[in-house]
Structure formats: structure tokens, C-alpha cells
Coordinates of C-alpha atoms in Angstrom, one line a residue:
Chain F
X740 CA 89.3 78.0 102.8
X741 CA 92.0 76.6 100.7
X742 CA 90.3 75.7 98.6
X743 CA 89.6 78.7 96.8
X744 CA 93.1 80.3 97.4
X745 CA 94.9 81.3 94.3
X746 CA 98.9 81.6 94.8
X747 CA 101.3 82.8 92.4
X748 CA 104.4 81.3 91.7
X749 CA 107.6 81.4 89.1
X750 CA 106.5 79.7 86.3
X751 CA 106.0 77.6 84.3
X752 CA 105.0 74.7 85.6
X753 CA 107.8 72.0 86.6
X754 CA 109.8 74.3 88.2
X755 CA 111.4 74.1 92.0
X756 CA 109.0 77.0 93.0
X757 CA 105.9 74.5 91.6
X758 CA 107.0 72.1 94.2
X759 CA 107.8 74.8 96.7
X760 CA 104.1 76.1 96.1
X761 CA 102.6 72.2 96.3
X762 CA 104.7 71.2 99.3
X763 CA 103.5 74.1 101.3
X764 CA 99.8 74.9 100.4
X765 CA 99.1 70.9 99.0
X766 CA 96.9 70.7 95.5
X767 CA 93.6 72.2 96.4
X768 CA 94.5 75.9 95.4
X769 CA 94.3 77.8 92.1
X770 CA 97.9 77.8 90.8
X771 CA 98.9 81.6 89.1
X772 CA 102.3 80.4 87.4
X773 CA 104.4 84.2 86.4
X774 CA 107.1 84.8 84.1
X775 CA 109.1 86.0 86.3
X776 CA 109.6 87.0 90.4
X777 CA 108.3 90.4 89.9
X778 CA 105.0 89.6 88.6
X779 CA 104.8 87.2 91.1
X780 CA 105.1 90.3 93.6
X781 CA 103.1 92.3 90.8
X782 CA 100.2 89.3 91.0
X783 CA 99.9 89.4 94.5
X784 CA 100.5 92.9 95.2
X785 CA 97.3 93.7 92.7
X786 CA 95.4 90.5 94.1
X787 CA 95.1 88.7 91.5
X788 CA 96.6 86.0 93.7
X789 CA 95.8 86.0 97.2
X790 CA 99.6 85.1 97.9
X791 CA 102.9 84.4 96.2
X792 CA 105.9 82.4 96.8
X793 CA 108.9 83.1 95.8
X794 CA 113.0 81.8 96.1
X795 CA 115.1 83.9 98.4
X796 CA 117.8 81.6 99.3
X797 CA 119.5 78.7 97.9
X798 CA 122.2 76.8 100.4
X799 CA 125.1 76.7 97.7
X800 CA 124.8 79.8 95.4
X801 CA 123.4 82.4 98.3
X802 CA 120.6 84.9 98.2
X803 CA 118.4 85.7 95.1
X804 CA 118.9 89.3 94.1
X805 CA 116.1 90.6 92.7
X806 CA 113.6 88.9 95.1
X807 CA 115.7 91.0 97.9
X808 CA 115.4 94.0 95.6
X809 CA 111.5 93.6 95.1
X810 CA 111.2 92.7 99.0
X811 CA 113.0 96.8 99.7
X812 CA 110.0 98.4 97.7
X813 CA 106.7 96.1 98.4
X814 CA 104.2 96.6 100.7
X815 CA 103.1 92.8 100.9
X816 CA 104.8 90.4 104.0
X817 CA 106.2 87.3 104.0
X818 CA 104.0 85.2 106.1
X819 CA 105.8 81.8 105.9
X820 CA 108.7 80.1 104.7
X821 CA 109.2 76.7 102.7
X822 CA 112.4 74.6 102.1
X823 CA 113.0 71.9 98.7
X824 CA 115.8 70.2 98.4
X825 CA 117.6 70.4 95.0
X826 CA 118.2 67.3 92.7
X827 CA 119.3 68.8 89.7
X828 CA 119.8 66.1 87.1
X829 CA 120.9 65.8 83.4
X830 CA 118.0 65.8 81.0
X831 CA 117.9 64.4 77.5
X832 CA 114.9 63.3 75.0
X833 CA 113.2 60.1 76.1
X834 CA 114.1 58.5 72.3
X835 CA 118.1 59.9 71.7
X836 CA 119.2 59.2 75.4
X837 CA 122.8 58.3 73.8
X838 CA 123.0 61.8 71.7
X839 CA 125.7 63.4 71.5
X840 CA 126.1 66.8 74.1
X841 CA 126.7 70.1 72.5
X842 CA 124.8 72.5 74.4
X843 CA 123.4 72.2 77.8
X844 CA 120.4 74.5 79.0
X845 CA 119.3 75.6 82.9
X846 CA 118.6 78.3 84.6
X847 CA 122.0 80.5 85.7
X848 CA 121.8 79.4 89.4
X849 CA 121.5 75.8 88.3
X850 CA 124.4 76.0 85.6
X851 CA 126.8 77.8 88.3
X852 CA 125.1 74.7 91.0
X853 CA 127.0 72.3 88.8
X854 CA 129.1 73.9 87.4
X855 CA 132.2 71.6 88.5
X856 CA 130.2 68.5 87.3
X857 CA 130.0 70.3 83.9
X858 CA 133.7 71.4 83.5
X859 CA 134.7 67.3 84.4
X860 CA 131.8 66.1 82.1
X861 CA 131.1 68.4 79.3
X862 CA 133.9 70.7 79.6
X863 CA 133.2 72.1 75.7
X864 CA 129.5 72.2 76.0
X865 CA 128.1 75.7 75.1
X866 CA 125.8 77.0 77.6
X867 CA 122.8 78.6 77.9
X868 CA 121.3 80.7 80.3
X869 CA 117.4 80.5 80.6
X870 CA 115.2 82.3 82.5
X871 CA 114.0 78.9 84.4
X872 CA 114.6 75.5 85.1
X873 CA 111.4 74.8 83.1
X874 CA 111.8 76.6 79.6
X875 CA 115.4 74.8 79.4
X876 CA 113.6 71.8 79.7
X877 CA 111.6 72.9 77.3
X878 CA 114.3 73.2 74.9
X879 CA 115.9 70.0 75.2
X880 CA 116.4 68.9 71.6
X881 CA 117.8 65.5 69.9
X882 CA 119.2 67.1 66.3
X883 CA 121.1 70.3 67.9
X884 CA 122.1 68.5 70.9
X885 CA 120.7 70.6 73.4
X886 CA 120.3 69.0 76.8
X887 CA 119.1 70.5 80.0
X888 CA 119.5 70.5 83.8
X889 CA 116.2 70.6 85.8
X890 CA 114.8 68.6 88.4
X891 CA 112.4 65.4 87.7
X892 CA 109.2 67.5 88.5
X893 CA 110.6 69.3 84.7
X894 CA 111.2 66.0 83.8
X895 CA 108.1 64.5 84.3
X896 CA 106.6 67.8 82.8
X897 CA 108.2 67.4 79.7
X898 CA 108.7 64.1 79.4
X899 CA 112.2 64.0 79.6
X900 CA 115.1 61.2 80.1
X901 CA 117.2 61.4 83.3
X902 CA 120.2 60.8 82.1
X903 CA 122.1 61.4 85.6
X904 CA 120.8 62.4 88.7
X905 CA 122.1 64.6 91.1
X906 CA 124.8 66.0 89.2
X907 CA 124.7 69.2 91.8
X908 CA 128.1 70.2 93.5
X909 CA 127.5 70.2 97.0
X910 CA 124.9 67.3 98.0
X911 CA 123.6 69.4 100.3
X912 CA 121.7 71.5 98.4
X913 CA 118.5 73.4 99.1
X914 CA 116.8 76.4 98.5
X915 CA 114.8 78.6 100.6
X916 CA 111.3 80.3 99.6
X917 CA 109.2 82.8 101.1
X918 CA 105.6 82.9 101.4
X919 CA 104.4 87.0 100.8
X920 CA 101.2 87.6 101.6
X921 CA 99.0 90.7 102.8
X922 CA 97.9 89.8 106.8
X923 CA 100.7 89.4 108.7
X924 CA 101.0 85.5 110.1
X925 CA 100.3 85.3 113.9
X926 CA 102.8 84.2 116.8
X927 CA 103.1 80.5 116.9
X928 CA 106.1 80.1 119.5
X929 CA 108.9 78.9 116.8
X930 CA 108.8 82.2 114.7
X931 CA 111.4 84.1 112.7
X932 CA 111.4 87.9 111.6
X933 CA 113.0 89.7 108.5
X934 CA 113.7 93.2 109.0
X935 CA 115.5 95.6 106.5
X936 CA 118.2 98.2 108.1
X937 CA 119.0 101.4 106.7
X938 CA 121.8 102.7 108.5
X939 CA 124.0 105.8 108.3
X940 CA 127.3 105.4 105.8
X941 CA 130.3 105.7 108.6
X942 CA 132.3 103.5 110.6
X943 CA 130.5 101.0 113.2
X944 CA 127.4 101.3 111.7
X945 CA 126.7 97.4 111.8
X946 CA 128.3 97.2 115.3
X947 CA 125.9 99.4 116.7
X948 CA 123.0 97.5 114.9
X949 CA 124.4 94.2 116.4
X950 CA 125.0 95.6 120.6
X951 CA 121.1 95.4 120.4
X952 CA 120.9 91.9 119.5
X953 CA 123.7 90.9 121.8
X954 CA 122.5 91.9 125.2
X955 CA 119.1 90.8 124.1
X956 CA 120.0 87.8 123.1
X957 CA 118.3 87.6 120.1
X958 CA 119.6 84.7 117.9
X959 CA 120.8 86.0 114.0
X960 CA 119.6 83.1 111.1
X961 CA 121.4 85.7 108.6
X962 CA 122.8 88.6 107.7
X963 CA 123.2 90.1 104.0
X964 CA 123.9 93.3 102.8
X965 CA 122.7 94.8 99.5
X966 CA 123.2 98.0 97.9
X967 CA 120.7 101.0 99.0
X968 CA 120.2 102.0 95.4
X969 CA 120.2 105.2 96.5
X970 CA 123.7 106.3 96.5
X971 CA 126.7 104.0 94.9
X972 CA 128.4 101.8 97.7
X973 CA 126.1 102.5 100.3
X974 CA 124.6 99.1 102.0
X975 CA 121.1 98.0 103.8
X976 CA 121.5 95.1 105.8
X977 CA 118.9 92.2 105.9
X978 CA 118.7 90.4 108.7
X979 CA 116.9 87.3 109.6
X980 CA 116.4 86.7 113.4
X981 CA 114.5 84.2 116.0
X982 CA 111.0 85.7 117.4
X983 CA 108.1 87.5 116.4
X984 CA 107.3 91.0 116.3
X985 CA 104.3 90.3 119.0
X986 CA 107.0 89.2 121.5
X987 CA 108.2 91.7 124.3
X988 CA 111.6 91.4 123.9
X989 CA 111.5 91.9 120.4
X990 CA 109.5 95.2 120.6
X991 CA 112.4 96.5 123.1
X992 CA 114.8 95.2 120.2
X993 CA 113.1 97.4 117.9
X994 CA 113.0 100.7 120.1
X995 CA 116.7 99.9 120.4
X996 CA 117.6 99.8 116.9
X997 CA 115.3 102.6 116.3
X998 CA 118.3 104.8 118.1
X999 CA 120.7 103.5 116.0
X1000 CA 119.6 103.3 112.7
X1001 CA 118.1 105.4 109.9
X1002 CA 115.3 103.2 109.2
X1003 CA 114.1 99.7 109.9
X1004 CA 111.2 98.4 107.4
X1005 CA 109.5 94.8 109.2
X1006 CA 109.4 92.4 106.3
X1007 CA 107.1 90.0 108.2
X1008 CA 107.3 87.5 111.2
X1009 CA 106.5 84.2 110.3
X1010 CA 106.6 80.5 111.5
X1011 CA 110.0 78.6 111.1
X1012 CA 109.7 75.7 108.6
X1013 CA 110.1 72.7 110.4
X1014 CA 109.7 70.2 107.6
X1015 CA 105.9 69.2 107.6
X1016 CA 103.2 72.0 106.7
Chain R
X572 CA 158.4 96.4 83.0
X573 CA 154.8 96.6 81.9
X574 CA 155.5 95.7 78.5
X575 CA 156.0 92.0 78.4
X576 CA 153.2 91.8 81.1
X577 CA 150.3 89.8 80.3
X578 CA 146.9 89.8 82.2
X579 CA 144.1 87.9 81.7
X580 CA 140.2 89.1 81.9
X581 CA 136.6 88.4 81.4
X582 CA 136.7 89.0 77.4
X583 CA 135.6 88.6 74.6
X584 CA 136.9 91.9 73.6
X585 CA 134.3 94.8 74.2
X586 CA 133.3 94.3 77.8
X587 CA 133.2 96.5 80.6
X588 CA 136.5 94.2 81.9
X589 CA 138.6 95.0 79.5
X590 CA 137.7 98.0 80.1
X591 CA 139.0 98.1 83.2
X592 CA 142.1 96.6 82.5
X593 CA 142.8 98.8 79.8
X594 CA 142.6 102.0 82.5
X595 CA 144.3 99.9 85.1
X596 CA 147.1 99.0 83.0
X597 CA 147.4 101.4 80.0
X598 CA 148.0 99.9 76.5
X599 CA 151.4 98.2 76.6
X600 CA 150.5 94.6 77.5
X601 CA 149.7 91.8 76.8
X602 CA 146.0 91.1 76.8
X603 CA 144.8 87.4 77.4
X604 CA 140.9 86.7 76.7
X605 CA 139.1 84.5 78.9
X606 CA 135.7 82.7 78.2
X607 CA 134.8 82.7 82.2
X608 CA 135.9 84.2 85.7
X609 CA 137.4 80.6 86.4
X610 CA 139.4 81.0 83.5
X611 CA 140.7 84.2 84.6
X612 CA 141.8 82.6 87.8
X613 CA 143.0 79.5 86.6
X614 CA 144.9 81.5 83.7
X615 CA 146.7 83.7 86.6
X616 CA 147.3 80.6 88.8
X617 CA 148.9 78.1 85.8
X618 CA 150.7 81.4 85.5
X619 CA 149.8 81.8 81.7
X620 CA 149.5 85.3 82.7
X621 CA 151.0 87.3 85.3
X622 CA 147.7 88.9 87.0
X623 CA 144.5 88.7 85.8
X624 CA 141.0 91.2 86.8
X625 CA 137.7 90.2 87.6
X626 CA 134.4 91.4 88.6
X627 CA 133.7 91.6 91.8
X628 CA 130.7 93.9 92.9
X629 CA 128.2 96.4 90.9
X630 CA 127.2 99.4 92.9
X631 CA 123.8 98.5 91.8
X632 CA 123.5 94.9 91.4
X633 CA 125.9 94.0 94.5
X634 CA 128.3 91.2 94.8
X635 CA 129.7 88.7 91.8
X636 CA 129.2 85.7 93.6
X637 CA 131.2 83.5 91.4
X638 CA 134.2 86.0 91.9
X639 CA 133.7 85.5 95.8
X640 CA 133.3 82.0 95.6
X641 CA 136.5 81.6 93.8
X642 CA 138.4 83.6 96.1
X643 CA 137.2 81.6 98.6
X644 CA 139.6 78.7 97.0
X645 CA 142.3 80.5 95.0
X646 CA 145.8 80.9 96.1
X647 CA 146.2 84.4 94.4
X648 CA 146.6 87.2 96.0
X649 CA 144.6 90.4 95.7
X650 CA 147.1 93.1 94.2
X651 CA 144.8 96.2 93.4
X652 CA 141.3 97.2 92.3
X653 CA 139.3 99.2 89.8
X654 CA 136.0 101.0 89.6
X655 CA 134.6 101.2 85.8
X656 CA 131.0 103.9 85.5
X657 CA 128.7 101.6 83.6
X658 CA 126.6 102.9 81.1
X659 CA 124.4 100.7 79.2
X660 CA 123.2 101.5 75.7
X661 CA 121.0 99.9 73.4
X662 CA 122.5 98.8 70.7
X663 CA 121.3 97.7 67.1
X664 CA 122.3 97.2 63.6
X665 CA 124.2 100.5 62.2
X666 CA 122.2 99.7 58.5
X667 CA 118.3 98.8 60.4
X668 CA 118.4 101.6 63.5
X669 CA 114.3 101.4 63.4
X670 CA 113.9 97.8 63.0
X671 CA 111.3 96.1 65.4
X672 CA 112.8 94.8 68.3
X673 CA 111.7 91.5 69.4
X674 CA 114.5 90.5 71.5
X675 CA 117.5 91.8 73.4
X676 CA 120.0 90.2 74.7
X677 CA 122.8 91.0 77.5
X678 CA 124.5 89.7 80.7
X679 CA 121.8 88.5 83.2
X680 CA 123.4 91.3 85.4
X681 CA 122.9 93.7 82.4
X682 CA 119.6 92.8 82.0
X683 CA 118.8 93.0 85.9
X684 CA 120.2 96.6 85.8
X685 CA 117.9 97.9 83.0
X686 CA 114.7 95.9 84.3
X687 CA 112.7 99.4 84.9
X688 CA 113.6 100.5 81.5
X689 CA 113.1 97.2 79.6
X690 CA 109.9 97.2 81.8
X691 CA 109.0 100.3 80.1
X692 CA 109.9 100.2 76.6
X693 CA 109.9 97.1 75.6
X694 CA 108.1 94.8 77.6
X695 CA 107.0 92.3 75.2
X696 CA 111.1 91.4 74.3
X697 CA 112.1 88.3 74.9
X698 CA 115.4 88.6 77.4
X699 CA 118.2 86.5 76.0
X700 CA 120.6 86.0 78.9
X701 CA 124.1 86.0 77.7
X702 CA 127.4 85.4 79.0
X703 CA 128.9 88.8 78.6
X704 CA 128.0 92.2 77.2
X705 CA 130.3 91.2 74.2
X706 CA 128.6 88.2 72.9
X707 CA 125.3 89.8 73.3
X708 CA 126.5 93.0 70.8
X709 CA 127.8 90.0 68.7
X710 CA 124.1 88.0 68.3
X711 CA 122.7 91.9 67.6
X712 CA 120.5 90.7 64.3
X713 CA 118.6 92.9 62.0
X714 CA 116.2 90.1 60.3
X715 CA 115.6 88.8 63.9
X716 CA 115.1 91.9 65.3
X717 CA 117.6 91.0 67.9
X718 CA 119.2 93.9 69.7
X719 CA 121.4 94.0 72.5
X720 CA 122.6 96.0 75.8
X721 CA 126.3 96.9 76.3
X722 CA 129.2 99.3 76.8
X723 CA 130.4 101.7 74.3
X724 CA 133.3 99.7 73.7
X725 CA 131.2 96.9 72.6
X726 CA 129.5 99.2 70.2
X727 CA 132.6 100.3 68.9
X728 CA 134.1 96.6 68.7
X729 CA 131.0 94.8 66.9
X730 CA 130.3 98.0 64.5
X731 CA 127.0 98.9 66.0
X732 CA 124.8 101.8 66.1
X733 CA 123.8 103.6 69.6
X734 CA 119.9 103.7 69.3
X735 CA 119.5 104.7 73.3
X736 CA 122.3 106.2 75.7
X737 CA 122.5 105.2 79.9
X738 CA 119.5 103.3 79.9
X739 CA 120.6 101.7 83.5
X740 CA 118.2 102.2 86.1
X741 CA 120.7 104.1 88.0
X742 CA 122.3 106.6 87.1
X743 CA 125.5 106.2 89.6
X744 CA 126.3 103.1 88.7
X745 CA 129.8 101.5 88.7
X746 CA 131.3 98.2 89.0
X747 CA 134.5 97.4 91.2
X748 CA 137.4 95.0 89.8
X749 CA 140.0 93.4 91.8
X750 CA 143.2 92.9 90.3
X751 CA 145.0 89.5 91.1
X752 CA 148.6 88.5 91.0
X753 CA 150.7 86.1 92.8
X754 CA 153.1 88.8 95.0
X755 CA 151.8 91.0 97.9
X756 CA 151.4 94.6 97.3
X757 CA 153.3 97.0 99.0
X758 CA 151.8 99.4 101.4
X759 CA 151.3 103.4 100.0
X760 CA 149.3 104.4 103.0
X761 CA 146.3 104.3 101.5
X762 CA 145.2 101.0 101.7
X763 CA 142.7 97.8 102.1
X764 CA 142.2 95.0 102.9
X765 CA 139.9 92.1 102.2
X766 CA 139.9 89.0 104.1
X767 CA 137.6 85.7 104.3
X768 CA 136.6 84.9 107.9
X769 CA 135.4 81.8 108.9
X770 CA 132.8 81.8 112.6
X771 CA 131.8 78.8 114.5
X772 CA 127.9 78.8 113.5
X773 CA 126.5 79.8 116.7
X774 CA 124.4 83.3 118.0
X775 CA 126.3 85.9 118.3
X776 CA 129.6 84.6 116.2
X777 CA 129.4 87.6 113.9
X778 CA 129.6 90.4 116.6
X779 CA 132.6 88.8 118.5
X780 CA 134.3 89.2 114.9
X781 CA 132.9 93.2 114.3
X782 CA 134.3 93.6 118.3
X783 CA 138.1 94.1 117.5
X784 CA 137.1 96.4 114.4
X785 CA 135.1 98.7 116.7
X786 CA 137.7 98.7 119.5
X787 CA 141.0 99.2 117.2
X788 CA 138.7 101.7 115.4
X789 CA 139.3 99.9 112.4
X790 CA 137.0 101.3 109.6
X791 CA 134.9 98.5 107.7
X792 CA 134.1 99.5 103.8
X793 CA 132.1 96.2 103.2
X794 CA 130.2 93.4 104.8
X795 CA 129.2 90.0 102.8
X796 CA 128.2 86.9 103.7
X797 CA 128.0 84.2 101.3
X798 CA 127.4 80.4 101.9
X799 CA 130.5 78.6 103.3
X800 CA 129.9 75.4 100.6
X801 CA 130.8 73.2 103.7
X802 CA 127.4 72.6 105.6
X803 CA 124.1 74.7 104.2
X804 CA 122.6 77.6 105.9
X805 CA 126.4 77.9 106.9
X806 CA 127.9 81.2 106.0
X807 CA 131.6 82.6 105.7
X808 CA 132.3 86.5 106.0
X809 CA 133.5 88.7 103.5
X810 CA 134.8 91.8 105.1
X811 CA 137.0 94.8 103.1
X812 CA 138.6 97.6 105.6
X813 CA 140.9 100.3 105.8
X814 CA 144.5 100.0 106.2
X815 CA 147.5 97.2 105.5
X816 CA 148.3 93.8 106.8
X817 CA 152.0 95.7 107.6
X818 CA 150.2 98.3 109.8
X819 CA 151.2 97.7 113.6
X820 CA 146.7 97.9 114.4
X821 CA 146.1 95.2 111.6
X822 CA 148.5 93.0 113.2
X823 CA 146.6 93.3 115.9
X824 CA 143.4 92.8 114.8
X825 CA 144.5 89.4 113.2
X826 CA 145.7 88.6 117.1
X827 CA 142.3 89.4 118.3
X828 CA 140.4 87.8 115.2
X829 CA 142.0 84.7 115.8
X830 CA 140.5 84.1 119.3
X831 CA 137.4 84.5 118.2
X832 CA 136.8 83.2 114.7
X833 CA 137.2 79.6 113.6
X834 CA 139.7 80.5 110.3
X835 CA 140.9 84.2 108.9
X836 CA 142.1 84.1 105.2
X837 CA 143.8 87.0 103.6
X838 CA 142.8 87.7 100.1
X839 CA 145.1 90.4 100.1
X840 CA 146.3 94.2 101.1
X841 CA 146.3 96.8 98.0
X842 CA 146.2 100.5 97.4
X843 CA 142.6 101.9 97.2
X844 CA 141.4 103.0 94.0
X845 CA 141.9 106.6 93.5
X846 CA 140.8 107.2 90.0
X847 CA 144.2 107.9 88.5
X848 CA 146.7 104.6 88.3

């Protein structure tokens, strides 16, 4: 059956979300790399791609905006999760390893991922932004100087020298995808749920969402609030939480928050990532 | 007093910061440029200048996470905050208004605020992230067909012509700056506070902390978590409410936040912005 799946991912190819995508559904699928996360949601949601994975989470810099953004107005679920841990490494041209540094090119997250590495190293080096891992890689070049950080699936993509590895801040760095698809996964007995809570703009409002959780004793993963984007300084909250939607005491969870919040929009239950797919 | 004042901010000169300073503190300063939000801070802490103000949150695009994370680390206090409407324009060369646009370049956050419109009108333009409004007005280039999404001010600064007015996605939308300086602000009666808190990572740690707030009636204006850099998957608490670490209920919500939480730190008490300084 996998073998004829097609997934979509955030291209191109060499990025952390390719190995996400190979660690999770292994090499027999049809890869659909995007340009960006919303066409990956775009792919999917049209079926061009049966399903799509996309980051969410890194450990160091925190959640990924616009994949939360994109999860408030789909109507695909996330039906599994993945981890990768980040190496992010230094990458200049295989044949001017000892050129000199004058720009160095990643991804925003990456670049703010080592960014105390870079002040101590290359305090003067000019950066820039790109839209991924990959396409700085990409622009690695010996006569302006331009080096990039990426990890050594980039590397090996563009055939690249590691000039150092693992030049990240905090050494325990990882970062969290979700698997979106359009059946919801079944209970497996180690499940987590993400929910979206609209509640009303006045005092206690998260309180009250909480007392549910509390006498239930429902363990939180996370909690993150966002901006509605329908009035300025009003909040949704997302919350991660152990259990799936099938269980009984989650369904009495949900007719509790039901009288305490506006709206709650079920982004999926799905099995916890335990390291081995 | 204010005139030998200096305060440092996110320049170059045409962004939405200064901005913000200039409303905060009127024209009779001293205004210091800084190339990054850690410069800011570091600028305000070596005491080059006596306050400085950041970014912290965008009504749209939620929290600056750098800003958090260096206030998670910085000895400064928070002494008062700002709330700047954004409207993004697009800009372009005042002597080729109808030249082909191939590009446009902004801050990623720019660029995230816009996506619906860019989606729209140009979706073929390459995005060229850049690290403030400013420089992008600055790389605005007529043969390239380069354009670029800022302020007015940066219009203004960088000689450029208006080609489309309050092209964000949403049309309430505002950023918040906090105001940093190394003595405590007095309390005016209107006032808030933001504090850091630190839980032990276990279910249930973050409604213990909520309890006291709903007990002493203590109105929350903002909930963030972000990750605590220590361990991954390990989050710390942002929390703004009403009122001053002077008042006689704040007092004793530190008292009761302290048996429950592993660490509190104060960022700060400061009057609430009210539109008029």
C-alpha cells in the first residue's frame, strides 16, 4: 500500500522535513517536495498527495507559525507525528574549504539556532535569510564567500564540505513534525490529541479550560497561544494532550470544555512517536 | 531630562521601531541604531544608552521570540510599552512605478503578514527575506524589478513611491514594544506586569500556577510558553497581568507563586499603554 503513496513535504530536497518524510514513511513512496508549508497543506488538501508532513515544533526556537496558522483553517488531520534531531553544521564548497567567510546563508530558524556560535565565530558575517535549509545550500559560493548552515542530508545533496559540525546552540536540539492527512488515525493505546480552543476574551478564561483537565487527569504535552486573527489581542489556545478522541474519558473532557469555551476544533488524535516507525 | 537621553532600537532608520520610539519618546533624544534585537539589549545593558525598545508581539503574527528569549537572560528591567498600527505598503522606485515586479523583499514577519495578498497579486515573486523593513525599502531596484513591503516612514526615508496602501492581511493590525531601562517604574495605577515563570515539568504544573491568579482575581492579559533552552520539550511561562509588583494582591500572588512554581522572574511593572505618553 505504500508503495504507491505520494506525500508532500517542504522542499527541496535535502532538507530536515526530507528526512522527516524518509524516517517516517521509509523510501517506497512518491516524494511531492513544495515551496513552501502551505502548498504542502494546499497539495494535500486538493490530493495531489495523499498526505503531507510538515514542522510544527523545534525544541530550541519553539513552535512554527504559520504551520499553526494553516492548521486554524484546514480541514485535513494530523494523523501522526515524527521527531529528527538537528545537526546543523557549517557548509563550504568541497574545493575552497579554507575561503574566506563573508556571508553565511540558512534558513531564519537555523541562523537564530546558532546564532551564539555565529556572533563568537563570524561575528561580521552578513546574513542571509532563505526560505530553507536547502536553497542556502544551494547558494554556497567560493568567489563571494557565501557559506551556509544545513544539515549533512543538504550536504550530501549538494555536495558540500562540512566545515564544522554541530555548531547548534543547545545540543539538544530537535524538531517536531506532523503527519496531516485526511482519515483520522485509529486508537493505538499511546496516543496524543491536538485541539484548538477558542475561548471568550475576559478574565479566567484558560483557568476554566484547565479545571477540566485537572479533575480528569488528563496529562498536557503543551500549551501555546496564538492570535485569533479575528480581533487584535485576542488568543486561541493550542493544546496538546495524552489520549485519543475514542477514549471515554476524553469524550467527557470534551462535553466539559464544550461549557466553557466558545469553540473547540479537534486537530487529530494520533500515535505518540516513540522513536521507531 | 529627556534631552540628553539616548535609547537604542531595531534601526536602520525607517522601521516601524523607530517608529515607536519616536511616539514613545517625542523628538528630543538621542537616537542610537542597532543592527539586531541583541544589540538593542546589549547596547542598554553596556549602558551605551539609557533604555532601549524592542519588538515584542504583532497582533497578527504573535510573539517575537528572539525578544522573549532575551528577556529570558537580560538583567534589564521592563520600564513601559508601545503599540504601533502597521500598515504595509508596497513600495517601488518613485521614477519606474509600473515596472515588472519580479521580487519583493521585506522582514520574514512582513512577508508572513501579507502572504494572502502576495498570494494574490503576485504569486510568481520571488520573497527576499530581509532583516528589517528598512533594508528591504533600501534593495527596492528598478532594473531588477525588485520591490519591497514597509512602513510609510520607510517610504519617506529611502525616497520611494507608494504603488499599493495597507496591503496586510488584517486590517487591525498592530505591534506591541516594550520599553527597557535599568530602574523600576513607578506605579500610576494603571499597571502591568510581565513575569517569566519557571514549573517543574510534570501534569498539571501550569494550572497550580493559573490557581492564585483566579483566586486573587488577578486579571491575566497574555499567556506564552516558549522553550526553556535547558532540557527540550521543556517550556517556561510567559505571563503579562494587571496591576504592580507594589500592589498589597501582587505581593501576594508572588507568596503563593512561589510554592508552587520552580523559579518566578520579574521582567518588570510599567504603566499600560494608553495611546497618549
Amino acid at each position: 500500500m505504500k508503495q504507491s503513496k505520494t506525500v508532500a513535504y517542504l522542499g527541496p530536497a535535502g532538507t530536515y522535513s526530507q528526512l522527516a518524510l524518509l524516517n517516517h514513511f521509509g523510501n517506497d513512496i512518491n516524494q511531492c517536495p513544495c515551496l513552501s508549508i502551505d502548498e504542502v497543506f494546499y497539495a494535500t488538501e486538493q490530493r495531489l498527495a495523499d498526505a503531507g508532513i510538515v514542522p510544527v515544533e523545534n525544541s530550541t526556537e519553539g513552535s512554527v507559525n504559520n504551520t499553526q496558522d494553516l492548521l486554524m483553517d484546514s480541514m485535513l488531520c494530523i494523523v501522526g507525528e515524527e521527531v529528527v534531531p538537528i545537526e546543523h553544521n557549517l557548509l563550504v564548497p568541497v574545493d575552497a574549504p579554507t575561503m574566506k567567510i563573508h556571508a553565511i546563508a540558512s534558513h531564519g530558524q537555523s541562523l537564530a539556532q546558532c546564532r551564539r556560535w555565529i556572533n563568537s565565530h563570524y561575528p561580521k558575517a552578513e546574513l542571509i535569510e532563505c526560505v530553507s535549509n536547502a536553497e542556502a545550500a544551494s547558494r554556497v559560493d567560493a568567489a563571494r564567500g557565501v557559506a551556509a548552515i544545513a544539515g549533512s542530508l543538504a550536504a550530501r545533496t549538494y555536495q558540500l564540505a562540512i566545515k564544522m559540525k554541530g555548531i547548534q546552540d543547545q545540543m539538544h536540539n530537535s524538531t517536531r513534525f506532523l503527519v496531516l492527512g485526511h482519515i483520522p488515525a485509529m486508537a493505538t493505546g499511546s496516543d496524543k490529541t491536538t485541539i484548538i480552543v477558542y475561548t471568550e476574551n475576559r478574565p479566567g478564561a484558560l483557568f476554566k479550560v484547565l479545571e477540566p483537565f485537572e479533575n480528569l487527569r488528563i496529562s498536557l504535552t503543551k500549551i501555546d497561544s496564538r492570535p485569533s486573527k479575528k480581533e487584535a489581542w485576542e488568543y486561541v489556545f493550542f493544546i496538546d494532550f495524552e489520549g485519543h478522541q475514542q477514549d471515554i474519558n476524553i469524550a467527557e473532557l470534551f462535553e466539559r470544555l464544550a461549557d466553557c469555551t466558545q469553540q473547540v476544533k479537534v486537530l487529530g488524535s494520533y500515535p505518540v512517536y516513540s522513536g521507531q516507525q
